[in-house]
């Protein structure tokens, strides 16, 4: 999830959690002695005494600005902000539940750096919050232990990891435009552009697919660009464009990635056969490829050992196969059950799905459809664009 758009989520767990908050983890927090100045956003609140009591107990400050009430950082914190991966998203919060109830729950698994509760003008919360911990392992523990926590009788919280998304999806790009042209045009109208990712058309490698992903230097830069590029404000090359957050990349545990024996191969020629791919990828060790599955201009190559997979990736990434420069990466494992939980954390009914682990490449609708994901139920902004332009083609090929 991003601070601006909770729909750009990543992974979460569904383990059962205790229904009563345990005691805070780690060292005890210092208290504020004496009277404190009640900050804006707390003064006049129906639960002002409870919030003041919380600040006195923990020594944390609290302030409301830009539609969110911030709790933290810890007293005496002089270091930089915690690194990426320390923040979680909390959804399905009852509208009358506030920090005095939430903090004890989330500090039970780690030291909170900051909690940001989204607020409405009527003084009620908007149903979601972001909690940043001081360490990554604390955030992972929160996702693992507090998803489906019963904060009120029958009211379960949805907890998942939060992604500081720096990438935008831009659809409606003329298919004749090259990467350099897109980079130049987008850089003229937005600031902080780092890179542009463009994929060649499956049928004609001289054309793009009509969309691109633009990487910015920070989430703030991406958010400002998104506002500026919203429909009706700016056109690119005289064309109306579709702009929103890109689906965040899948965050897979490093230990899990160390076991992957499957390669994802992009930008193959349509006519390249599975047998040709098998021969190319097994040239260093005959028989090392177990099987190949190709979808249009994408393929998954399954190896008997990780060593053979890594060797093939190192040698073949960026090389040409039958006249097309291919991109080779380790496939990222994704649990379909986890996808259902991701939808559920935002209060969206999720259709039960089988649990076997599959391998996909994020932002590739062909692969998602191949592995049985109902793309029209995916969370995120790219859904409608791909539904209109690409996913129907994938179903025709299955």
Coordinates of C-alpha atoms in Angstrom, one line a residue:
X1 CA 0.0 0.0 0.0
X2 CA 1.1 3.5 -0.6
X3 CA 0.3 6.5 1.6
X4 CA -1.8 8.0 -1.2
X5 CA -3.4 4.9 -2.6
X6 CA -4.1 1.9 -0.3
X7 CA -4.9 -0.1 -3.4
X8 CA -1.2 -0.6 -4.3
X9 CA -0.6 -3.3 -1.7
X10 CA 1.8 -6.1 -1.6
X11 CA 1.8 -9.2 0.6
X12 CA 0.1 -10.2 3.8
X13 CA -0.5 -13.2 6.1
X14 CA -3.7 -14.7 7.4
X15 CA -2.6 -16.3 10.7
X16 CA -5.0 -16.1 13.6
X17 CA -4.2 -13.5 16.2
X18 CA -5.1 -13.2 19.9
X19 CA -8.2 -11.2 20.6
X20 CA -6.6 -9.3 23.5
X21 CA -3.6 -7.0 23.0
X22 CA -0.5 -8.5 24.7
X23 CA 1.9 -6.2 26.6
X24 CA 4.2 -3.9 24.6
X25 CA 7.2 -5.6 23.1
X26 CA 10.7 -4.4 23.9
X27 CA 11.9 -1.9 26.4
X28 CA 9.3 0.2 28.3
X29 CA 8.6 3.7 26.9
X30 CA 9.4 6.8 28.9
X31 CA 6.4 8.8 30.2
X32 CA 5.7 12.4 30.0
X33 CA 5.8 14.0 33.5
X34 CA 3.4 16.8 34.3
X35 CA 0.9 18.6 32.1
X36 CA 1.3 18.4 28.4
X37 CA 0.1 20.8 25.7
X38 CA -2.8 19.2 24.0
X39 CA -2.0 19.3 20.2
X40 CA -4.4 20.2 17.4
X41 CA -6.4 17.2 16.4
X42 CA -6.5 15.9 19.9
X43 CA -7.9 18.9 21.7
X44 CA -11.7 18.8 21.5
X45 CA -11.8 15.1 20.4
X46 CA -14.4 13.0 22.1
X47 CA -11.6 10.7 23.3
X48 CA -9.2 13.5 24.2
X49 CA -8.6 12.2 27.7
X50 CA -7.7 8.7 26.3
X51 CA -5.3 10.2 23.7
X52 CA -3.6 12.4 26.3
X53 CA -3.2 9.4 28.6
X54 CA -1.6 7.5 25.7
X55 CA 0.9 10.3 25.1
X56 CA 1.7 10.6 28.8
X57 CA 2.3 6.8 29.0
X58 CA 4.6 6.5 25.9
X59 CA 6.2 9.9 25.6
X60 CA 5.2 10.0 21.9
X61 CA 3.8 13.2 20.3
X62 CA 0.6 13.4 18.3
X63 CA -0.4 16.0 15.6
X64 CA -3.1 16.1 12.9
X65 CA -2.3 17.5 9.5
X66 CA -3.4 16.9 5.9
X67 CA -6.2 14.6 6.8
X68 CA -4.1 12.3 9.0
X69 CA -3.3 12.1 12.7
X70 CA 0.4 11.2 13.3
X71 CA 1.6 9.5 16.4
X72 CA 5.4 9.4 16.8
X73 CA 8.3 9.3 16.4
X74 CA 9.6 7.8 19.6
X75 CA 10.9 10.3 22.2
X76 CA 14.6 11.0 21.8
X77 CA 14.7 9.6 18.2
X78 CA 17.7 11.2 16.5
X79 CA 18.3 8.7 13.7
X80 CA 17.0 8.8 10.2
X81 CA 13.6 7.3 9.4
X82 CA 13.4 3.5 9.3
X83 CA 14.3 1.9 5.9
X84 CA 11.8 0.8 3.3
X85 CA 10.0 -2.4 4.4
X86 CA 9.3 -1.2 7.9
X87 CA 5.7 0.0 7.2
X88 CA 2.4 -1.9 7.2
X89 CA -1.1 -1.0 6.1
X90 CA -4.0 -1.5 8.4
X91 CA -7.4 -1.7 6.9
X92 CA -11.0 -2.4 8.0
X93 CA -10.6 -0.3 11.1
X94 CA -14.0 0.5 12.7
X95 CA -14.7 4.2 12.3
X96 CA -14.9 4.7 16.1
X97 CA -11.6 3.0 16.9
X98 CA -8.6 5.3 17.5
X99 CA -5.0 5.3 18.7
X100 CA -5.8 4.6 22.3
X101 CA -7.0 1.1 21.2
X102 CA -4.7 0.6 18.1
X103 CA -1.4 1.5 19.7
X104 CA -1.5 -1.2 22.4
X105 CA -2.2 -3.8 19.7
X106 CA 0.6 -2.8 17.3
X107 CA 3.2 -2.0 19.9
X108 CA 2.8 -5.6 21.2
X109 CA 4.9 -7.0 18.3
X110 CA 7.5 -4.3 18.0
X111 CA 8.6 -0.7 18.6
X112 CA 6.4 1.8 16.6
X113 CA 8.2 4.6 14.9
X114 CA 5.0 6.3 13.6
X115 CA 1.3 5.6 13.2
X116 CA -0.7 7.6 10.7
X117 CA -4.5 7.3 11.1
X118 CA -6.5 8.7 8.2
X119 CA -9.2 11.1 9.5
X120 CA -12.4 12.6 8.2
X121 CA -13.6 16.1 8.8
X122 CA -16.3 14.8 11.2
X123 CA -13.5 13.5 13.6
X124 CA -14.0 9.8 12.7
X125 CA -11.3 7.8 11.2
X126 CA -11.5 6.7 7.5
X127 CA -11.1 3.1 8.1
X128 CA -7.4 2.6 7.5
X129 CA -3.9 3.6 8.9
X130 CA -0.2 3.1 8.3
X131 CA 2.1 1.8 11.0
X132 CA 5.9 2.1 10.6
X133 CA 8.1 0.1 12.9
X134 CA 11.8 0.7 13.7
X135 CA 12.9 -2.6 12.2
X136 CA 11.8 -4.7 9.2
X137 CA 11.4 -7.9 11.2
X138 CA 8.9 -6.1 13.4
X139 CA 6.8 -5.1 10.4
X140 CA 6.9 -8.7 9.1
X141 CA 5.8 -10.0 12.6
X142 CA 2.9 -7.5 12.6
X143 CA 1.7 -8.8 9.3
X144 CA 2.1 -12.4 10.4
X145 CA 0.4 -12.1 13.8
X146 CA -2.0 -9.2 13.6
X147 CA -3.8 -9.8 10.3
X148 CA -7.4 -10.8 11.2
X149 CA -6.9 -9.4 14.7
X150 CA -10.3 -9.0 16.4
X151 CA -10.2 -5.4 17.5
X152 CA -13.9 -5.4 18.4
X153 CA -16.3 -8.3 18.7
X154 CA -16.7 -9.6 15.1
X155 CA -14.6 -6.8 13.6
X156 CA -11.3 -8.1 12.2
X157 CA -8.4 -5.9 11.1
X158 CA -6.8 -6.4 7.7
X159 CA -3.0 -6.1 7.9
X160 CA -0.5 -6.2 5.1
X161 CA 2.9 -4.8 4.2
X162 CA 3.0 -1.3 2.7
X163 CA 5.0 -0.3 -0.4
X164 CA 6.4 3.2 -0.9
X165 CA 5.4 3.1 -4.6
X166 CA 7.5 5.2 -6.9
X167 CA 6.2 3.9 -10.2
X168 CA 3.3 5.1 -12.4
X169 CA 1.4 3.3 -15.1
X170 CA 0.7 5.4 -18.2
X171 CA -1.6 4.0 -20.8
X172 CA -2.7 5.5 -24.2
X173 CA 0.8 6.0 -25.5
X174 CA 1.2 5.9 -29.3
X175 CA 2.6 2.5 -30.2
X176 CA 5.2 4.0 -32.5
X177 CA 7.0 5.8 -29.7
X178 CA 10.4 4.5 -28.6
X179 CA 11.6 4.4 -25.0
X180 CA 13.8 7.5 -25.4
X181 CA 10.9 9.5 -26.8
X182 CA 8.6 8.6 -23.9
X183 CA 11.3 9.3 -21.4
X184 CA 12.0 12.7 -23.0
X185 CA 8.3 13.6 -23.2
X186 CA 7.4 12.6 -19.6
X187 CA 10.5 14.4 -18.3
X188 CA 9.3 17.6 -19.9
X189 CA 6.0 17.7 -17.9
X190 CA 7.0 16.0 -14.7
X191 CA 10.0 16.1 -12.3
X192 CA 12.1 13.4 -10.8
X193 CA 11.9 10.8 -13.6
X194 CA 14.5 8.1 -13.2
X195 CA 13.5 5.6 -15.8
X196 CA 10.9 4.5 -18.3
X197 CA 10.0 0.8 -18.8
X198 CA 8.5 0.0 -22.2
X199 CA 7.6 -3.5 -23.5
X200 CA 7.6 -4.3 -27.2
X201 CA 4.5 -5.5 -28.9
X202 CA 4.2 -9.3 -29.1
X203 CA 3.2 -9.1 -32.8
X204 CA 5.6 -6.3 -33.9
X205 CA 8.8 -5.7 -32.0
X206 CA 9.2 -2.3 -33.6
X207 CA 6.2 -1.0 -31.7
X208 CA 5.4 -0.7 -28.0
X209 CA 2.3 -2.1 -26.3
X210 CA 0.6 1.3 -25.8
X211 CA 1.6 1.7 -22.2
X212 CA 4.7 2.3 -20.1
X213 CA 5.9 2.3 -16.5
X214 CA 7.6 5.5 -15.2
X215 CA 9.9 5.2 -12.2
X216 CA 10.4 8.4 -10.1
X217 CA 13.0 9.3 -7.5
X218 CA 10.6 9.2 -4.6
X219 CA 7.0 8.5 -3.8
X220 CA 6.3 12.2 -3.4
X221 CA 7.6 12.9 -6.9
X222 CA 5.5 10.1 -8.3
X223 CA 2.4 11.4 -6.4
X224 CA 2.9 14.9 -7.8
X225 CA 3.4 13.5 -11.3
X226 CA 0.2 11.5 -10.9
X227 CA -1.8 14.6 -10.0
X228 CA -0.4 16.5 -12.9
X229 CA -1.0 13.8 -15.5
X230 CA -4.6 13.0 -14.5
X231 CA -7.0 12.9 -17.4
X232 CA -8.1 16.2 -18.8
X233 CA -5.0 18.1 -17.5
X234 CA -2.2 17.1 -19.9
X235 CA -2.0 15.2 -23.2
X236 CA 1.1 13.5 -24.5
X237 CA 1.6 13.8 -28.3
X238 CA -1.9 15.1 -28.5
X239 CA -3.3 11.8 -27.0
X240 CA -5.5 11.4 -24.0
X241 CA -3.6 9.2 -21.5
X242 CA -4.6 7.0 -18.6
X243 CA -2.4 7.5 -15.5
X244 CA -2.4 5.8 -12.1
X245 CA -0.2 3.9 -9.6
X246 CA 1.5 0.9 -11.1
X247 CA 1.0 -2.5 -9.5
X248 CA 3.8 -2.7 -6.9
X249 CA 6.4 -5.3 -7.4
X250 CA 6.0 -8.5 -5.5
X251 CA 8.1 -8.5 -2.3
X252 CA 9.4 -12.0 -1.9
X253 CA 11.5 -13.1 1.1
X254 CA 15.2 -13.4 0.2
X255 CA 15.3 -17.0 1.6
X256 CA 12.5 -18.0 -0.7
X257 CA 14.1 -16.4 -3.7
X258 CA 17.3 -18.4 -3.0
X259 CA 15.4 -21.6 -3.8
X260 CA 13.9 -20.5 -7.1
X261 CA 14.7 -22.8 -10.1
X262 CA 12.4 -21.2 -12.7
X263 CA 13.3 -18.4 -15.1
X264 CA 11.0 -15.9 -16.6
X265 CA 11.8 -15.0 -20.2
X266 CA 10.4 -11.8 -21.8
X267 CA 10.3 -10.4 -25.3
X268 CA 10.5 -13.6 -27.3
X269 CA 9.4 -13.7 -30.9
X270 CA 5.9 -15.0 -31.4
X271 CA 7.1 -17.8 -33.6
X272 CA 9.8 -19.0 -31.3
X273 CA 8.9 -22.5 -30.2
X274 CA 9.2 -24.1 -26.8
X275 CA 11.7 -26.6 -28.2
X276 CA 13.9 -23.8 -29.4
X277 CA 13.8 -22.2 -25.9
X278 CA 14.7 -25.6 -24.4
X279 CA 17.7 -26.0 -26.6
X280 CA 18.9 -22.4 -26.0
X281 CA 18.6 -22.7 -22.2
X282 CA 20.1 -26.1 -21.9
X283 CA 23.2 -25.5 -24.0
X284 CA 25.6 -25.5 -21.0
X285 CA 24.1 -28.7 -19.4
X286 CA 22.1 -31.0 -21.6
X287 CA 19.0 -32.2 -19.8
X288 CA 19.0 -29.5 -17.2
X289 CA 15.6 -28.0 -18.4
X290 CA 12.6 -29.9 -17.1
X291 CA 10.0 -28.1 -19.0
X292 CA 9.1 -24.9 -20.9
X293 CA 5.8 -23.1 -20.9
X294 CA 5.4 -20.3 -23.5
X295 CA 2.6 -17.7 -23.7
X296 CA 2.8 -15.4 -26.7
X297 CA 6.2 -13.7 -26.3
X298 CA 6.7 -14.9 -22.7
X299 CA 8.0 -18.1 -21.3
X300 CA 8.8 -19.9 -18.0
X301 CA 11.8 -22.2 -18.1
X302 CA 11.9 -24.8 -15.3
X303 CA 15.3 -26.2 -14.3
X304 CA 16.4 -29.3 -12.4
X305 CA 18.7 -27.2 -10.3
X306 CA 19.1 -23.6 -9.2
X307 CA 22.7 -23.5 -10.3
X308 CA 21.7 -24.3 -13.9
X309 CA 19.0 -21.7 -13.8
X310 CA 21.3 -19.0 -12.5
X311 CA 24.0 -19.9 -15.1
X312 CA 21.5 -19.7 -17.9
X313 CA 20.2 -16.3 -16.7
X314 CA 23.7 -14.8 -16.4
X315 CA 24.6 -15.9 -19.9
X316 CA 21.4 -15.3 -21.7
X317 CA 19.9 -12.1 -20.2
X318 CA 20.2 -9.3 -22.9
X319 CA 21.1 -11.7 -25.7
X320 CA 19.2 -12.4 -28.9
X321 CA 17.1 -15.4 -29.6
X322 CA 15.9 -15.6 -33.3
X323 CA 16.4 -11.9 -33.7
X324 CA 14.8 -10.6 -30.5
X325 CA 16.7 -9.3 -27.5
X326 CA 15.3 -11.2 -24.5
X327 CA 15.1 -10.3 -20.8
X328 CA 15.7 -13.2 -18.3
X329 CA 15.0 -13.0 -14.6
X330 CA 14.3 -15.4 -11.8
X331 CA 10.5 -16.0 -11.5
X332 CA 8.9 -14.7 -8.3
X333 CA 6.8 -17.1 -6.4
X334 CA 3.3 -15.9 -5.5
X335 CA 0.8 -17.6 -3.2
X336 CA -2.7 -17.4 -4.7
X337 CA -4.2 -17.7 -1.3
X338 CA -2.2 -14.6 -0.3
X339 CA -3.8 -12.7 -3.2
X340 CA -7.2 -13.5 -1.8
X341 CA -6.1 -12.2 1.6
X342 CA -4.8 -9.0 0.0
X343 CA -8.3 -8.3 -1.4
X344 CA -9.9 -9.1 2.0
X345 CA -7.6 -6.7 3.9
X346 CA -9.3 -3.8 2.1
X347 CA -12.8 -5.1 2.8
X348 CA -13.3 -6.6 -0.7
X349 CA -14.9 -10.0 -0.8
X350 CA -12.4 -12.5 -2.1
X351 CA -13.2 -15.7 -4.0
X352 CA -11.6 -18.7 -2.4
X353 CA -8.7 -19.9 -4.5
X354 CA -6.5 -23.0 -4.4
X355 CA -3.3 -22.7 -2.4
X356 CA -0.5 -24.0 -4.6
X357 CA 2.4 -21.6 -5.1
X358 CA 2.8 -20.3 -8.6
X359 CA 5.4 -18.1 -10.3
X360 CA 4.4 -14.9 -12.0
X361 CA 6.0 -11.7 -13.3
X362 CA 4.3 -8.6 -11.9
X363 CA 2.5 -6.3 -14.3
X364 CA 2.3 -9.0 -17.0
X365 CA -1.4 -9.7 -17.7
X366 CA -0.7 -12.7 -20.0
X367 CA 1.1 -14.5 -17.2
X368 CA -1.5 -13.6 -14.6
X369 CA -4.2 -15.0 -16.8
X370 CA -2.2 -18.1 -17.5
X371 CA -2.0 -18.9 -13.8
X372 CA -5.7 -18.4 -13.3
X373 CA -5.8 -15.0 -11.7
X374 CA -9.2 -13.3 -12.4
X375 CA -7.6 -10.2 -13.7
X376 CA -10.8 -8.2 -13.5
X377 CA -10.7 -8.7 -9.7
X378 CA -7.1 -7.6 -9.2
X379 CA -6.5 -4.6 -7.0
X380 CA -4.9 -1.7 -8.7
X381 CA -5.2 0.9 -11.5
X382 CA -3.9 -1.1 -14.5
X383 CA -6.9 -3.5 -14.4
X384 CA -9.3 -1.8 -16.7
X385 CA -6.6 -0.9 -19.3
X386 CA -5.4 -4.5 -19.6
X387 CA -9.0 -5.8 -19.6
X388 CA -9.8 -3.7 -22.7
X389 CA -6.5 -4.2 -24.5
X390 CA -4.8 -7.5 -23.6
X391 CA -6.4 -10.0 -21.3
X392 CA -9.0 -11.0 -23.8
X393 CA -6.3 -12.0 -26.2
X394 CA -4.7 -14.2 -23.5
X395 CA -8.0 -16.1 -23.0
X396 CA -8.2 -16.7 -26.7
X397 CA -4.8 -18.4 -26.6
X398 CA -5.5 -20.6 -23.6

